[in-house]
Amino acid sequence: MWRRASLGRAFGWLWAAYAVSAYGTGLGFGAFSVVAIMVLNASSAEVAALSSSGLAIGALVAVPLGPWMEFRAKRPVMIVMDVVRFAALASIPLAYCLGALSFAQLLVVSIVTAAAKIAFTAASGAYLKTIVPADGLLVATSRFESTTWSATIIGPPVGGAAIGLLGPVTTVVVDAASYLLSALGIIAIRKPEQPPNPGKTSTRRWSDIVEGWRYILAHHTLRRFFFNTMLVNGLIMATEPLLSVLMLSHLRFPVWEFGLAFAVPCIGGLIGSRLARRIASHCGEHTVLRVFGTLRACWPLGLAFIQPSLAGLVIVMVTQFGLIICASIFNPVFAAYRLNNTDTDRHARVLTAWSISTSTSIAVITMLWGLLAQLTSPRTTIALAGVLLLGTPFLSPCQNRPARFLPKPASPIPPNEESDLSGDRARA
């Protein structure tokens, strides 16, 4: 494995750490919703509140982390965030065994893990740029993308079976352990990290906190993708807890079928992430971003037609397959584009601002959709999200333009070079 990975030993350890946590997350797919529904008998509104409140408050907590991380070593930040997530998740099975698990605890853990995820993602993205050359970013990003989807293929059905055999918090235990192993993998990286600018380590001004958003909004293409991503991710992720309620509570799908319905389509993620570089090389980066950014919005409407039968499983699988293959082509190309078009001394702030904004949009839309589902039905609100997604391609940029204040735009990805990275769902 390491010999074939031409991006260096440091990237190899980073990739291994990511793979461990990705498989843990795959096994724990929908774990909070499952625990809330099966253990605490939560309603649609409560499940939506669990998802949205954790993201919103976690994003608020993460606001000052961007400028704080920008001028500090990134590896220690990544290690601490992994340990924080391990401790937070480990508290759930402990409370469950003691008979003290509550909705409030799930909410607190959701907030802590959301804030830690934002910090880790920003730090790892900035760190990746320092250990991988610009012409290797698409290779790196697609390897992360492939790992994400392979973990999602294996994780949910195995996790569903584990929940059925061993109880509802089983996958939470595995997910917690995966973050501890991820921290150990990052500790194993021996390549010295370039020290930050010592003259800026004490920066705490408001202008430094908002610099990430200022940079994004001044860049024509990033600005359009920024608003497009917030709406697309928000509408897609808002349907996740509602789909859990619809399938598990209303239509009475077994947990293992629920996991299988989301695992099998992830084969499309492996296919798409492996094709991303070739398609970008053949068609051009901008064409890939425009075409597949549009196609990923066309599929979720199909989830409104789920039925309590084999036909329902087929509908979920086909719809998810189409969405995932388009997203897995779009995600690594866009991730590489964003890194290559962001100044080195702004990476952490831009990535933090991006993560905070998308997390907040997901939280707000998820909460709103949860309330709408309580007033109408999960199926109706899933259909509404699908219809609104059809209009999101109009927010995408018509052509790539550099930031207005940049003296020289970052060089584009060479069309004949390899490069790759994972998107936010990721679970955008």
Short mmCIF file of C-alpha atoms in Angstrom, two decimals:
data_model
loop_
_atom_site.label_atom_id
_atom_site.label_comp_id
_atom_site.label_asym_id
_atom_site.label_seq_id
_atom_site.Cartn_x
_atom_site.Cartn_y
_atom_site.Cartn_z
CA MET A 1 0.00 0.00 0.00
CA TRP A 2 2.67 2.44 1.00
CA ARG A 3 4.85 1.74 -2.03
CA ARG A 4 2.02 2.47 -4.40
CA ALA A 5 1.20 5.69 -2.54
CA SER A 6 3.56 8.19 -4.14
CA LEU A 7 2.50 11.08 -1.91
CA GLY A 8 4.88 10.22 0.92
CA ARG A 9 4.86 8.51 4.30
CA ALA A 10 3.28 11.49 6.08
CA PHE A 11 0.28 11.35 3.76
CA GLY A 12 0.16 7.57 4.23
CA TRP A 13 -0.28 7.94 7.99
CA LEU A 14 -2.80 10.75 7.56
CA TRP A 15 -4.76 8.60 5.12
CA ALA A 16 -4.62 5.62 7.49
CA ALA A 17 -5.87 7.76 10.38
CA TYR A 18 -8.68 9.06 8.21
CA ALA A 19 -9.59 5.53 7.10
CA VAL A 20 -9.88 4.28 10.69
CA SER A 21 -12.20 7.11 11.72
CA ALA A 22 -14.16 6.84 8.46
CA TYR A 23 -14.88 3.16 9.06
CA GLY A 24 -15.88 3.95 12.62
CA THR A 25 -18.25 6.63 11.35
CA GLY A 26 -19.62 4.20 8.77
CA LEU A 27 -20.39 1.64 11.46
CA GLY A 28 -22.04 4.38 13.50
CA PHE A 29 -24.12 5.71 10.60
CA GLY A 30 -27.28 7.31 12.03
CA ALA A 31 -26.32 6.09 15.52
CA PHE A 32 -27.68 9.13 17.34
CA SER A 33 -31.02 8.88 15.53
CA VAL A 34 -31.20 5.13 16.17
CA VAL A 35 -30.42 5.56 19.89
CA ALA A 36 -32.91 8.43 20.19
CA ILE A 37 -35.66 6.44 18.46
CA MET A 38 -35.02 2.99 19.97
CA VAL A 39 -33.93 3.93 23.49
CA LEU A 40 -35.61 7.28 24.17
CA ASN A 41 -38.66 6.93 21.86
CA ALA A 42 -37.93 10.33 20.30
CA SER A 43 -40.39 11.96 17.88
CA SER A 44 -39.64 13.40 14.43
CA ALA A 45 -39.17 16.89 15.90
CA GLU A 46 -36.84 15.60 18.63
CA VAL A 47 -34.71 13.63 16.17
CA ALA A 48 -34.46 16.69 13.91
CA ALA A 49 -33.63 18.88 16.93
CA LEU A 50 -30.87 16.47 17.93
CA SER A 51 -29.29 16.72 14.50
CA SER A 52 -29.78 20.45 14.01
CA SER A 53 -29.03 21.80 17.49
CA GLY A 54 -25.76 19.92 17.72
CA LEU A 55 -24.63 21.31 14.38
CA ALA A 56 -25.77 24.88 15.07
CA ILE A 57 -24.32 25.24 18.56
CA GLY A 58 -21.22 23.28 17.59
CA ALA A 59 -20.67 25.67 14.67
CA LEU A 60 -21.06 28.66 17.02
CA VAL A 61 -18.49 27.22 19.41
CA ALA A 62 -16.10 26.68 16.48
CA VAL A 63 -16.22 30.31 15.22
CA PRO A 64 -13.00 31.50 16.95
CA LEU A 65 -11.11 28.30 16.11
CA GLY A 66 -10.20 29.34 12.56
CA PRO A 67 -7.88 32.24 13.41
CA TRP A 68 -6.65 30.36 16.48
CA MET A 69 -5.54 27.39 14.33
CA GLU A 70 -4.22 29.41 11.38
CA PHE A 71 -0.93 30.31 13.01
CA ARG A 72 -0.43 27.14 15.04
CA ALA A 73 0.82 23.66 14.28
CA LYS A 74 -2.06 21.62 12.83
CA ARG A 75 -1.12 18.10 13.98
CA PRO A 76 -1.61 18.81 17.72
CA VAL A 77 -5.02 20.33 16.94
CA MET A 78 -6.05 17.23 15.00
CA ILE A 79 -4.89 14.93 17.82
CA VAL A 80 -6.74 16.89 20.50
CA MET A 81 -9.95 16.98 18.45
CA ASP A 82 -9.82 13.19 17.96
CA VAL A 83 -9.36 12.66 21.70
CA VAL A 84 -12.24 15.05 22.48
CA ARG A 85 -14.55 13.13 20.14
CA PHE A 86 -13.48 9.83 21.69
CA ALA A 87 -14.28 11.05 25.20
CA ALA A 88 -17.62 12.55 24.22
CA LEU A 89 -18.84 9.46 22.36
CA ALA A 90 -17.56 7.08 25.04
CA SER A 91 -19.83 8.77 27.56
CA ILE A 92 -22.95 7.49 25.75
CA PRO A 93 -22.45 3.71 26.26
CA LEU A 94 -21.26 4.41 29.80
CA ALA A 95 -24.47 6.30 30.63
CA TYR A 96 -26.55 3.64 28.85
CA CYS A 97 -25.04 0.86 30.97
CA LEU A 98 -25.75 2.89 34.11
CA GLY A 99 -29.34 3.53 33.03
CA ALA A 100 -28.71 7.29 32.99
CA LEU A 101 -28.77 8.05 29.25
CA SER A 102 -30.90 11.09 28.41
CA PHE A 103 -31.84 13.20 25.42
CA ALA A 104 -29.91 16.11 26.98
CA GLN A 105 -26.71 14.04 27.04
CA LEU A 106 -27.14 13.08 23.39
CA LEU A 107 -27.56 16.76 22.59
CA VAL A 108 -24.39 17.78 24.49
CA VAL A 109 -22.36 15.03 22.81
CA SER A 110 -23.72 16.10 19.43
CA ILE A 111 -22.58 19.70 20.09
CA VAL A 112 -19.10 18.69 21.24
CA THR A 113 -18.49 16.31 18.35
CA ALA A 114 -19.80 18.84 15.81
CA ALA A 115 -17.41 21.56 17.03
CA ALA A 116 -14.50 19.10 17.16
CA LYS A 117 -15.27 17.90 13.64
CA ILE A 118 -15.16 21.45 12.27
CA ALA A 119 -11.81 22.11 13.93
CA PHE A 120 -10.36 18.78 12.80
CA THR A 121 -11.54 19.23 9.20
CA ALA A 122 -10.04 22.71 8.94
CA ALA A 123 -6.74 21.66 10.51
CA SER A 124 -6.44 18.51 8.38
CA GLY A 125 -7.23 20.38 5.16
CA ALA A 126 -4.58 23.00 5.90
CA TYR A 127 -2.11 20.28 6.92
CA LEU A 128 -2.79 18.28 3.75
CA LYS A 129 -1.75 21.27 1.64
CA THR A 130 1.64 21.34 3.43
CA ILE A 131 2.50 17.67 2.85
CA VAL A 132 1.11 17.18 -0.67
CA PRO A 133 2.19 19.22 -3.71
CA ALA A 134 -0.45 21.17 -5.64
CA ASP A 135 -0.38 18.72 -8.57
CA GLY A 136 -1.03 15.85 -6.16
CA LEU A 137 -4.06 17.27 -4.38
CA LEU A 138 -6.61 15.65 -6.68
CA VAL A 139 -4.97 12.27 -6.06
CA ALA A 140 -5.06 12.84 -2.31
CA THR A 141 -8.64 14.11 -2.25
CA SER A 142 -9.96 11.24 -4.35
CA ARG A 143 -8.26 8.72 -2.07
CA PHE A 144 -10.08 10.23 0.87
CA GLU A 145 -13.30 10.17 -1.15
CA SER A 146 -12.83 6.49 -2.04
CA THR A 147 -12.15 5.66 1.60
CA THR A 148 -15.30 7.50 2.68
CA TRP A 149 -17.51 5.53 0.33
CA SER A 150 -15.87 2.15 0.96
CA ALA A 151 -16.41 2.73 4.69
CA THR A 152 -20.03 3.63 4.02
CA ILE A 153 -20.55 0.48 1.97
CA ILE A 154 -19.27 -1.77 4.73
CA GLY A 155 -20.22 0.23 7.82
CA PRO A 156 -24.04 0.65 7.83
CA PRO A 157 -25.03 -2.99 7.20
CA VAL A 158 -22.43 -4.28 9.66
CA GLY A 159 -23.47 -1.59 12.13
CA GLY A 160 -27.14 -2.45 11.66
CA ALA A 161 -26.42 -6.13 12.30
CA ALA A 162 -24.34 -5.23 15.37
CA ILE A 163 -27.18 -3.10 16.75
CA GLY A 164 -29.62 -5.96 16.20
CA LEU A 165 -27.37 -8.48 17.96
CA LEU A 166 -25.63 -6.43 20.64
CA GLY A 167 -27.82 -3.40 21.33
CA PRO A 168 -28.36 0.18 20.16
CA VAL A 169 -25.13 1.74 21.50
CA THR A 170 -22.76 -0.88 20.07
CA THR A 171 -21.76 1.21 17.07
CA VAL A 172 -21.19 4.26 19.27
CA VAL A 173 -18.50 2.30 21.12
CA VAL A 174 -16.78 1.40 17.85
CA ASP A 175 -17.04 4.96 16.55
CA ALA A 176 -15.48 6.31 19.76
CA ALA A 177 -12.59 3.83 19.55
CA SER A 178 -11.95 4.80 15.92
CA TYR A 179 -11.14 8.38 16.93
CA LEU A 180 -8.63 7.17 19.49
CA LEU A 181 -6.93 5.05 16.81
CA SER A 182 -7.01 8.02 14.43
CA ALA A 183 -5.18 10.14 17.01
CA LEU A 184 -2.51 7.45 17.34
CA GLY A 185 -2.09 7.39 13.55
CA ILE A 186 -1.54 11.15 13.44
CA ILE A 187 0.93 10.91 16.32
CA ALA A 188 2.91 8.40 14.19
CA ILE A 189 3.61 11.07 11.53
CA ARG A 190 7.28 11.97 11.91
CA LYS A 191 7.63 14.61 9.20
CA PRO A 192 8.39 17.97 10.86
CA GLU A 193 5.60 20.48 10.47
CA GLN A 194 6.55 23.94 9.21
CA PRO A 195 6.34 26.33 12.20
CA PRO A 196 3.71 29.08 12.04
CA ASN A 197 4.57 32.74 11.69
CA PRO A 198 5.59 33.70 15.25
CA GLY A 199 4.56 37.28 14.73
CA LYS A 200 0.90 36.33 14.26
CA THR A 201 0.27 33.72 16.91
CA SER A 202 -1.39 36.20 19.25
CA THR A 203 -3.89 37.49 16.68
CA ARG A 204 -7.41 37.63 18.09
CA ARG A 205 -9.06 40.57 16.33
CA TRP A 206 -12.58 40.34 14.93
CA SER A 207 -11.17 40.90 11.45
CA ASP A 208 -9.17 37.67 11.81
CA ILE A 209 -12.29 35.76 12.83
CA VAL A 210 -14.26 36.93 9.77
CA GLU A 211 -11.31 36.73 7.35
CA GLY A 212 -12.40 33.30 6.10
CA TRP A 213 -15.82 34.60 5.07
CA ARG A 214 -14.31 37.78 3.60
CA TYR A 215 -11.98 35.73 1.43
CA ILE A 216 -14.78 33.44 0.21
CA LEU A 217 -17.16 36.29 -0.58
CA ALA A 218 -14.46 38.21 -2.49
CA HIS A 219 -13.77 35.21 -4.74
CA HIS A 220 -16.46 35.05 -7.44
CA THR A 221 -16.42 31.27 -7.98
CA LEU A 222 -15.94 30.28 -4.35
CA ARG A 223 -18.76 32.65 -3.38
CA ARG A 224 -21.24 31.02 -5.76
CA PHE A 225 -20.20 27.52 -4.73
CA PHE A 226 -20.39 28.60 -1.09
CA PHE A 227 -24.07 29.48 -1.27
CA ASN A 228 -24.82 26.51 -3.53
CA THR A 229 -23.13 24.11 -1.10
CA MET A 230 -24.91 25.50 1.95
CA LEU A 231 -28.32 25.02 0.34
CA VAL A 232 -27.59 21.63 -1.27
CA ASN A 233 -26.03 20.16 1.88
CA GLY A 234 -28.75 21.62 4.06
CA LEU A 235 -31.61 20.21 2.02
CA ILE A 236 -30.00 16.79 1.58
CA MET A 237 -28.99 16.40 5.21
CA ALA A 238 -32.32 17.72 6.51
CA THR A 239 -33.99 14.65 5.02
CA GLU A 240 -31.67 12.18 6.80
CA PRO A 241 -33.38 12.16 10.24
CA LEU A 242 -36.80 12.32 8.56
CA LEU A 243 -35.91 9.38 6.37
CA SER A 244 -34.86 7.49 9.51
CA VAL A 245 -38.25 8.19 11.09
CA LEU A 246 -40.12 7.34 7.88
CA MET A 247 -38.32 4.04 7.34
CA LEU A 248 -37.91 2.85 10.94
CA SER A 249 -41.06 4.17 12.62
CA HIS A 250 -43.69 4.66 9.90
CA LEU A 251 -42.83 1.96 7.36
CA ARG A 252 -41.30 -0.47 9.90
CA PHE A 253 -38.18 -1.37 7.98
CA PRO A 254 -35.82 -3.57 10.03
CA VAL A 255 -32.61 -1.83 11.11
CA TRP A 256 -30.50 -4.11 8.90
CA GLU A 257 -32.58 -3.19 5.83
CA PHE A 258 -32.25 0.48 6.73
CA GLY A 259 -28.46 0.12 6.80
CA LEU A 260 -28.43 -1.94 3.62
CA ALA A 261 -30.50 0.67 1.78
CA PHE A 262 -27.74 3.23 2.30
CA ALA A 263 -24.73 0.92 2.05
CA VAL A 264 -25.26 -0.67 -1.37
CA PRO A 265 -25.59 2.66 -3.26
CA CYS A 266 -22.23 3.73 -1.86
CA ILE A 267 -20.62 1.53 -4.48
CA GLY A 268 -21.37 4.54 -6.66
CA GLY A 269 -19.05 6.55 -4.41
CA LEU A 270 -16.16 4.20 -5.15
CA ILE A 271 -16.89 4.38 -8.87
CA GLY A 272 -17.25 8.16 -8.91
CA SER A 273 -14.18 8.93 -6.82
CA ARG A 274 -12.03 6.74 -9.07
CA LEU A 275 -13.40 8.36 -12.21
CA ALA A 276 -13.14 11.95 -10.94
CA ARG A 277 -9.55 12.55 -12.03
CA ARG A 278 -10.05 11.04 -15.47
CA ILE A 279 -13.25 12.96 -16.10
CA ALA A 280 -11.64 16.21 -14.92
CA SER A 281 -8.64 15.56 -17.16
CA HIS A 282 -10.85 14.83 -20.19
CA CYS A 283 -13.62 17.40 -19.72
CA GLY A 284 -11.95 20.07 -17.65
CA GLU A 285 -12.33 21.06 -14.02
CA HIS A 286 -15.01 23.70 -14.59
CA THR A 287 -17.19 21.35 -16.67
CA VAL A 288 -17.05 18.68 -13.97
CA LEU A 289 -18.03 21.17 -11.27
CA ARG A 290 -20.90 22.58 -13.32
CA VAL A 291 -22.33 19.33 -14.72
CA PHE A 292 -22.02 17.06 -11.68
CA GLY A 293 -22.86 19.89 -9.30
CA THR A 294 -26.17 20.09 -11.19
CA LEU A 295 -26.80 16.35 -11.45
CA ARG A 296 -26.34 15.73 -7.72
CA ALA A 297 -29.42 17.91 -7.06
CA CYS A 298 -31.72 15.91 -9.34
CA TRP A 299 -31.99 12.68 -7.36
CA PRO A 300 -33.32 13.28 -3.79
CA LEU A 301 -36.90 13.90 -4.94
CA GLY A 302 -37.17 10.14 -5.54
CA LEU A 303 -36.96 9.50 -1.77
CA ALA A 304 -40.52 10.82 -1.40
CA PHE A 305 -41.85 7.72 -3.17
CA ILE A 306 -40.56 5.07 -0.72
CA GLN A 307 -42.96 2.17 -0.07
CA PRO A 308 -42.90 -0.46 2.73
CA SER A 309 -41.70 -3.29 0.53
CA LEU A 310 -38.91 -4.49 -1.71
CA ALA A 311 -39.93 -1.73 -4.12
CA GLY A 312 -39.25 0.80 -1.38
CA LEU A 313 -35.74 -0.53 -0.86
CA VAL A 314 -35.10 -0.37 -4.59
CA ILE A 315 -36.29 3.24 -4.74
CA VAL A 316 -33.94 4.25 -1.91
CA MET A 317 -30.99 2.39 -3.44
CA VAL A 318 -31.45 3.76 -6.97
CA THR A 319 -31.98 7.31 -5.75
CA GLN A 320 -29.02 7.19 -3.41
CA PHE A 321 -26.80 5.57 -6.06
CA GLY A 322 -27.47 8.39 -8.52
CA LEU A 323 -26.89 11.07 -5.88
CA ILE A 324 -23.71 9.48 -4.56
CA ILE A 325 -22.00 8.83 -7.88
CA CYS A 326 -22.56 12.46 -8.93
CA ALA A 327 -21.44 13.81 -5.54
CA SER A 328 -18.34 11.59 -5.45
CA ILE A 329 -17.19 12.98 -8.78
CA PHE A 330 -17.95 16.57 -7.77
CA ASN A 331 -16.49 16.47 -4.23
CA PRO A 332 -12.79 15.68 -4.84
CA VAL A 333 -12.55 18.01 -7.83
CA PHE A 334 -14.09 20.85 -5.86
CA ALA A 335 -12.01 20.12 -2.74
CA ALA A 336 -8.80 20.29 -4.78
CA TYR A 337 -10.02 23.45 -6.54
CA ARG A 338 -10.78 25.14 -3.20
CA LEU A 339 -7.35 24.30 -1.75
CA ASN A 340 -5.55 25.44 -4.89
CA ASN A 341 -7.47 28.72 -4.96
CA THR A 342 -6.94 29.69 -1.34
CA ASP A 343 -3.85 31.49 -0.05
CA THR A 344 -1.69 29.33 2.20
CA ASP A 345 -1.97 31.72 5.15
CA ARG A 346 -5.78 31.63 4.97
CA HIS A 347 -6.44 27.89 4.63
CA ALA A 348 -7.56 27.21 8.20
CA ARG A 349 -9.80 30.28 8.35
CA VAL A 350 -11.41 29.61 4.97
CA LEU A 351 -12.03 25.93 5.74
CA THR A 352 -13.34 26.76 9.21
CA ALA A 353 -15.67 29.44 7.82
CA TRP A 354 -16.87 27.00 5.17
CA SER A 355 -17.53 24.22 7.70
CA ILE A 356 -19.26 26.55 10.15
CA SER A 357 -21.53 27.96 7.45
CA THR A 358 -22.50 24.60 5.99
CA SER A 359 -23.06 23.14 9.47
CA THR A 360 -25.25 26.10 10.39
CA SER A 361 -27.27 25.85 7.18
CA ILE A 362 -27.76 22.12 7.75
CA ALA A 363 -28.84 22.80 11.34
CA VAL A 364 -31.33 25.54 10.45
CA ILE A 365 -32.87 23.65 7.55
CA THR A 366 -32.98 20.39 9.53
CA MET A 367 -34.79 22.07 12.41
CA LEU A 368 -37.24 23.75 10.03
CA TRP A 369 -37.87 20.48 8.20
CA GLY A 370 -38.38 18.68 11.49
CA LEU A 371 -41.08 21.18 12.48
CA LEU A 372 -42.70 20.89 9.05
CA ALA A 373 -42.66 17.10 9.36
CA GLN A 374 -44.39 17.39 12.73
CA LEU A 375 -47.12 19.56 11.14
CA THR A 376 -47.43 17.50 7.94
CA SER A 377 -45.48 14.25 7.52
CA PRO A 378 -41.87 13.12 6.90
CA ARG A 379 -42.80 12.11 3.33
CA THR A 380 -44.19 15.57 2.52
CA THR A 381 -41.14 17.41 3.79
CA ILE A 382 -38.77 15.03 1.98
CA ALA A 383 -40.65 15.79 -1.24
CA LEU A 384 -40.41 19.55 -0.59
CA ALA A 385 -36.64 19.29 -0.11
CA GLY A 386 -36.37 17.38 -3.40
CA VAL A 387 -38.32 20.04 -5.29
CA LEU A 388 -36.23 22.90 -3.85
CA LEU A 389 -33.00 21.09 -4.70
CA LEU A 390 -33.94 21.24 -8.37
CA GLY A 391 -33.43 25.01 -8.22
CA THR A 392 -30.00 24.98 -6.58
CA PRO A 393 -27.97 24.66 -9.82
CA PHE A 394 -28.89 28.29 -10.59
CA LEU A 395 -26.60 29.31 -7.72
CA SER A 396 -23.57 27.63 -9.33
CA PRO A 397 -21.06 29.88 -11.11
CA CYS A 398 -21.24 30.18 -14.89
CA GLN A 399 -17.46 30.48 -15.13
CA ASN A 400 -14.46 30.38 -12.81
CA ARG A 401 -13.06 33.73 -11.78
CA PRO A 402 -10.27 34.61 -9.34
CA ALA A 403 -10.73 36.58 -6.14
CA ARG A 404 -10.84 40.33 -6.79
CA PHE A 405 -8.22 41.18 -4.18
CA LEU A 406 -5.72 38.46 -5.12
CA PRO A 407 -2.77 39.81 -7.09
CA LYS A 408 -2.47 36.49 -8.88
CA PRO A 409 -4.89 33.54 -8.82
CA ALA A 410 -3.60 30.18 -7.71
CA SER A 411 -2.61 27.99 -10.61
CA PRO A 412 -5.30 25.53 -11.69
CA ILE A 413 -4.93 21.79 -11.41
CA PRO A 414 -2.85 20.55 -14.36
CA PRO A 415 -5.27 18.58 -16.56
CA ASN A 416 -2.86 15.71 -17.00
CA GLU A 417 -1.86 15.30 -13.36
CA GLU A 418 -3.41 13.15 -10.66
CA SER A 419 -5.06 14.63 -7.56
CA ASP A 420 -8.19 13.90 -5.15
CA LEU A 421 -10.14 14.65 -1.45
CA SER A 422 -13.42 13.87 0.32
CA GLY A 423 -16.41 16.07 0.48
CA ASP A 424 -18.58 16.95 3.91
CA ARG A 425 -21.12 14.65 4.47
CA ALA A 426 -19.71 13.87 4.77
CA ARG A 427 -21.57 13.28 4.25
CA ALA A 428 -22.48 16.55 2.16
#
